[in-house]
Amino acid sequence: MAATVYKALADPTRRRILQLLRERDMTAGELAVHFESSKPTLSRHFSVLSNADLIQGTRDGNRIIYRLNVTVLEEALLTMMNMFSIEIVGGDKNEQ
Amino acid sequence: MAATVYKALADPTRRRILQLLRERDMTAGELAVHFESSKPTLSRHFSVLSNADLIQGTRDGNRIIYRLNVTVLEEALLTMMNMFSIEIVGGDKNEQ
DNA sequence: TCTGTATTTAGCTATTTCGCTAAATAGCTA
DNA sequence: TAGCTATTTAGCGAAATAGCTAAATACAGA
């Protein structure tokens, strides 16, 4: 896993973006509705996530649709679990 | 989970510290042997990890022994898994 | 109390990060 | 092409981060 992934996950706005994309693909504008930051600021967050390969954007005419790279996120977390030799049993949901 | 945990995990030196402490408790000096950074620099890394409650230091005479808070680290990673609705099956070991 | 060892705190610098506004780019429709 | 919408890029400032050296603190032993 690239080191960029950890940095990408370190920011609360970016974690929230990933959570939103977990539910469905969204355009930059749709995502922006959920935040108070300016669009340029969010755009840079997108690019950080994109560089970490956690999300991927495809242009659709006027807009850019972002989707979560689920497997990359999964592998990143599993790698961390292994890195620290954490064993798993079960689990619930939600939290920030 | 506190936001400080994510920041703490974002630095490679600090991840390595956690890995080393996963194997056994170590003094600041013992840990320092594994790195090229100066001791003051490492000391600040210890305090970042400590503020995130990921490690705990106890004075033993001259030295300070650091130990990993395994459960805190475990819960942090599980919280992330849940945050992103990641399901788990099995797993191997190691990687950085 | 003096000396030595272990560690942290203080203070500095360089780099990175995050936020903003303004401007540029990309694509649509008329 | 002109005008509109969506998004990114450029450029700036403030704050955070990580590194260093020097100095301070804490403890042990003579």
Short mmCIF file of C-alpha atoms (C1' of nucleotides) in Angstrom, two decimals:
data_model
loop_
_atom_site.label_atom_id
_atom_site.label_comp_id
_atom_site.label_asym_id
_atom_site.label_seq_id
_atom_site.Cartn_x
_atom_site.Cartn_y
_atom_site.Cartn_z
CA MET A 1 0.00 0.00 0.00
CA ALA A 2 1.28 3.44 -0.89
CA ALA A 3 2.18 5.85 1.88
CA THR A 4 -0.19 8.35 0.31
CA VAL A 5 -3.14 6.29 1.53
CA TYR A 6 -2.39 6.97 5.18
CA LYS A 7 -2.11 10.69 4.57
CA ALA A 8 -5.32 10.60 2.59
CA LEU A 9 -7.14 8.94 5.46
CA ALA A 10 -5.77 11.41 8.00
CA ASP A 11 -8.17 14.18 7.04
CA PRO A 12 -11.78 14.15 8.33
CA THR A 13 -13.21 15.75 5.20
CA ARG A 14 -11.61 13.08 3.06
CA ARG A 15 -12.86 10.28 5.31
CA ARG A 16 -16.35 11.71 4.98
CA ILE A 17 -16.00 11.82 1.20
CA LEU A 18 -15.12 8.14 1.20
CA GLN A 19 -18.12 7.38 3.39
CA LEU A 20 -20.43 9.22 1.02
CA LEU A 21 -19.01 7.43 -2.00
CA ARG A 22 -19.43 4.14 -0.16
CA GLU A 23 -23.16 4.59 -0.64
CA ARG A 24 -23.19 5.67 -4.28
CA ASP A 25 -21.18 7.37 -7.00
CA MET A 26 -21.49 11.13 -6.94
CA THR A 27 -20.37 14.11 -8.96
CA ALA A 28 -18.05 16.70 -7.47
CA GLY A 29 -21.01 19.02 -7.12
CA GLU A 30 -23.17 16.45 -5.38
CA LEU A 31 -20.40 15.75 -2.94
CA ALA A 32 -19.84 19.46 -2.36
CA VAL A 33 -23.40 19.85 -1.06
CA HIS A 34 -22.39 17.87 2.01
CA PHE A 35 -19.56 20.21 2.99
CA GLU A 36 -19.05 23.83 3.87
CA SER A 37 -15.64 24.09 2.24
CA SER A 38 -15.28 25.83 -1.10
CA LYS A 39 -15.34 23.79 -4.28
CA PRO A 40 -11.66 24.36 -5.06
CA THR A 41 -10.80 23.12 -1.59
CA LEU A 42 -12.88 20.00 -2.12
CA SER A 43 -11.39 19.54 -5.55
CA ARG A 44 -7.96 19.30 -3.97
CA HIS A 45 -9.27 16.71 -1.52
CA PHE A 46 -10.53 14.73 -4.48
CA SER A 47 -7.12 14.83 -6.05
CA VAL A 48 -5.45 13.68 -2.85
CA LEU A 49 -7.83 10.73 -2.69
CA SER A 50 -7.33 10.11 -6.37
CA ASN A 51 -3.54 10.10 -6.07
CA ALA A 52 -3.90 7.51 -3.32
CA ASP A 53 -6.06 5.56 -5.78
CA LEU A 54 -8.88 5.52 -3.24
CA ILE A 55 -11.30 7.14 -5.65
CA GLN A 56 -11.55 7.54 -9.39
CA GLY A 57 -13.19 10.27 -11.40
CA THR A 58 -14.65 9.91 -14.88
CA ARG A 59 -15.92 12.78 -16.91
CA ASP A 60 -19.57 12.67 -17.91
CA GLY A 61 -20.17 15.60 -20.16
CA ASN A 62 -20.14 18.63 -18.03
CA ARG A 63 -19.49 16.87 -14.79
CA ILE A 64 -17.06 14.46 -13.19
CA ILE A 65 -18.44 11.43 -11.47
CA TYR A 66 -16.41 10.11 -8.59
CA ARG A 67 -16.59 6.54 -7.43
CA LEU A 68 -14.92 4.74 -4.55
CA ASN A 69 -12.25 2.15 -5.28
CA VAL A 70 -13.67 -0.24 -2.74
CA THR A 71 -11.01 -2.89 -3.14
CA VAL A 72 -8.19 -0.39 -2.68
CA LEU A 73 -9.76 0.86 0.53
CA GLU A 74 -10.35 -2.69 1.72
CA GLU A 75 -6.80 -3.76 1.00
CA ALA A 76 -5.44 -0.66 2.68
CA LEU A 77 -7.26 -1.41 5.91
CA LEU A 78 -6.42 -5.10 5.81
CA THR A 79 -2.78 -4.22 5.26
CA MET A 80 -2.88 -2.10 8.38
CA MET A 81 -4.47 -4.92 10.32
CA ASN A 82 -1.70 -7.27 9.21
CA MET A 83 0.97 -4.67 9.79
CA PHE A 84 0.00 -4.59 13.44
CA SER A 85 -0.96 -8.26 13.65
CA ILE A 86 -4.53 -7.46 14.58
CA GLU A 87 -6.89 -10.43 14.56
CA ILE A 88 -10.54 -10.00 13.63
CA VAL A 89 -13.76 -11.53 14.91
CA GLY A 90 -16.93 -9.56 14.07
CA GLY A 91 -18.18 -5.94 13.92
CA ASP A 92 -21.07 -3.41 13.93
CA LYS A 93 -21.37 -0.16 11.99
CA ASN A 94 -20.91 3.60 11.87
CA GLU A 95 -18.78 6.13 13.75
CA GLN A 96 -16.44 9.04 12.96
CA MET B 1 -12.02 7.14 18.15
CA ALA B 2 -10.19 10.44 18.47
CA ALA B 3 -9.09 12.28 15.35
CA THR B 4 -5.56 12.29 16.73
CA VAL B 5 -5.29 8.58 16.01
CA TYR B 6 -5.51 9.06 12.24
CA LYS B 7 -2.85 11.73 12.30
CA ALA B 8 -0.69 9.55 14.48
CA LEU B 9 -0.94 6.69 12.01
CA ALA B 10 -0.16 8.92 9.04
CA ASP B 11 3.57 9.03 9.74
CA PRO B 12 5.82 6.10 8.72
CA THR B 13 8.16 6.50 11.67
CA ARG B 14 5.26 6.31 14.07
CA ARG B 15 3.82 3.25 12.34
CA ARG B 16 7.19 1.59 12.68
CA ILE B 17 7.30 2.47 16.37
CA LEU B 18 3.95 0.78 16.85
CA GLN B 19 5.17 -2.28 15.00
CA LEU B 20 8.25 -2.52 17.21
CA LEU B 21 6.18 -2.15 20.36
CA ARG B 22 3.85 -4.83 19.05
CA GLU B 23 6.65 -7.30 19.71
CA ARG B 24 7.73 -6.10 23.13
CA ASP B 25 7.88 -3.11 25.46
CA MET B 26 10.92 -0.94 24.86
CA THR B 27 12.59 2.10 26.35
CA ALA B 28 12.93 5.30 24.34
CA GLY B 29 16.59 4.51 23.87
CA GLU B 30 15.96 0.97 22.65
CA LEU B 31 13.44 2.26 20.16
CA ALA B 32 15.84 4.97 19.02
CA VAL B 33 18.35 2.32 17.91
CA HIS B 34 15.99 1.39 15.09
CA PHE B 35 15.85 4.87 13.61
CA GLU B 36 18.18 7.45 12.18
CA SER B 37 16.26 10.42 13.54
CA SER B 38 17.59 12.28 16.55
CA LYS B 39 16.28 11.41 20.00
CA PRO B 40 14.39 14.65 20.43
CA THR B 41 12.63 14.00 17.14
CA LEU B 42 11.68 10.52 18.25
CA SER B 43 10.60 11.85 21.60
CA ARG B 44 8.06 14.04 19.87
CA HIS B 45 6.81 11.06 17.91
CA PHE B 46 6.33 9.25 21.21
CA SER B 47 4.30 12.13 22.52
CA VAL B 48 2.10 12.19 19.42
CA LEU B 49 1.42 8.49 19.83
CA SER B 50 0.88 9.00 23.52
CA ASN B 51 -1.62 11.81 22.98
CA ALA B 52 -3.53 9.48 20.68
CA ASP B 53 -3.43 6.97 23.52
CA LEU B 54 -1.79 4.45 21.21
CA ILE B 55 1.18 3.99 23.52
CA GLN B 56 1.90 4.62 27.17
CA GLY B 57 5.17 5.43 28.85
CA THR B 58 6.09 4.60 32.42
CA ARG B 59 9.24 5.76 34.09
CA ASP B 60 11.59 3.07 35.33
CA GLY B 61 14.37 4.82 37.18
CA ASN B 62 16.51 6.45 34.61
CA ARG B 63 14.49 5.38 31.63
CA ILE B 64 10.98 5.45 30.25
CA ILE B 65 9.46 2.22 29.08
CA TYR B 66 6.94 2.49 26.30
CA ARG B 67 4.29 -0.09 25.71
CA LEU B 68 1.65 -0.41 23.02
CA ASN B 69 -2.00 0.04 23.94
CA VAL B 70 -3.06 -2.93 21.86
CA THR B 71 -6.77 -2.55 22.48
CA VAL B 72 -6.76 1.11 21.48
CA LEU B 73 -5.01 0.26 18.23
CA GLU B 74 -7.39 -2.63 17.62
CA GLU B 75 -10.46 -0.52 18.22
CA ALA B 76 -9.10 2.24 16.03
CA LEU B 77 -8.71 -0.11 13.08
CA LEU B 78 -12.04 -1.80 13.66
CA THR B 79 -13.70 1.59 13.83
CA MET B 80 -12.26 2.41 10.44
CA MET B 81 -13.48 -0.88 9.04
CA ASN B 82 -16.96 -0.14 10.31
CA MET B 83 -16.82 3.47 9.17
CA PHE B 84 -16.36 2.24 5.62
CA SER B 85 -18.51 -0.85 6.03
CA ILE B 86 -15.64 -3.18 5.23
CA GLU B 87 -16.33 -6.87 5.85
CA ILE B 88 -13.58 -9.21 6.90
CA VAL B 89 -12.75 -12.83 6.08
CA GLY B 90 -9.11 -13.83 6.78
CA GLY B 91 -5.58 -12.39 6.49
CA ASP B 92 -1.79 -12.93 6.29
CA LYS B 93 0.97 -10.82 7.76
CA ASN B 94 3.51 -8.04 7.32
CA GLU B 95 3.93 -5.11 4.96
CA GLN B 96 4.66 -1.40 5.14
"C1'" DT C 1 26.60 17.07 46.17
"C1'" DC C 2 28.88 15.94 41.82
"C1'" DT C 3 28.91 13.23 37.59
"C1'" DG C 4 26.92 10.46 34.07
"C1'" DT C 5 23.02 8.55 31.53
"C1'" DA C 6 18.32 8.88 29.64
"C1'" DT C 7 14.85 11.59 28.04
"C1'" DT C 8 12.22 15.64 27.21
"C1'" DT C 9 11.51 20.66 26.35
"C1'" DA C 10 12.65 24.95 23.90
"C1'" DG C 11 13.53 27.32 20.01
"C1'" DC C 12 14.56 27.47 15.28
"C1'" DT C 13 13.99 26.29 10.09
"C1'" DA C 14 12.05 24.08 6.11
"C1'" DT C 15 8.28 21.77 4.19
"C1'" DT C 16 3.65 20.41 3.79
"C1'" DT C 17 -1.17 21.08 4.28
"C1'" DC C 18 -5.48 23.35 4.10
"C1'" DG C 19 -8.35 27.10 3.37
"C1'" DC C 20 -9.57 31.02 0.41
"C1'" DT C 21 -10.45 33.92 -4.15
"C1'" DA C 22 -9.70 34.61 -8.94
"C1'" DA C 23 -8.87 32.74 -13.20
"C1'" DA C 24 -8.65 28.97 -16.44
"C1'" DT C 25 -10.50 24.85 -18.64
"C1'" DA C 26 -14.06 21.61 -20.38
"C1'" DG C 27 -18.28 20.72 -22.19
"C1'" DC C 28 -23.15 21.88 -23.23
"C1'" DT C 29 -26.74 24.45 -25.91
"C1'" DA C 30 -28.36 27.93 -28.69
"C1'" DT D 1 -19.18 31.91 -31.40
"C1'" DA D 2 -21.50 33.36 -27.00
"C1'" DG D 3 -23.16 32.27 -22.72
"C1'" DC D 4 -23.86 29.07 -19.11
"C1'" DT D 5 -22.59 25.37 -15.75
"C1'" DA D 6 -19.20 22.32 -13.57
"C1'" DT D 7 -14.78 21.63 -12.14
"C1'" DT D 8 -9.94 22.36 -11.72
"C1'" DT D 9 -5.61 25.12 -11.56
"C1'" DA D 10 -2.87 29.00 -9.81
"C1'" DG D 11 -1.39 31.67 -6.32
"C1'" DC D 12 -1.46 33.29 -1.66
"C1'" DG D 13 -1.46 33.15 3.59
"C1'" DA D 14 -1.89 30.77 7.95
"C1'" DA D 15 -1.19 26.82 10.52
"C1'" DA D 16 0.67 22.31 11.30
"C1'" DT D 17 4.48 18.99 10.93
"C1'" DA D 18 8.97 17.09 11.15
"C1'" DG D 19 13.66 17.68 11.49
"C1'" DC D 20 17.75 19.64 13.99
"C1'" DT D 21 20.85 21.47 18.09
"C1'" DA D 22 21.20 23.15 22.67
"C1'" DA D 23 19.49 23.28 27.10
"C1'" DA D 24 16.72 21.52 30.86
"C1'" DT D 25 14.98 17.81 33.73
"C1'" DA D 26 14.96 13.29 36.15
"C1'" DC D 27 17.19 9.75 38.20
"C1'" DA D 28 21.19 6.72 39.88
"C1'" DG D 29 25.48 6.00 42.03
"C1'" DA D 30 29.78 7.43 44.10
#
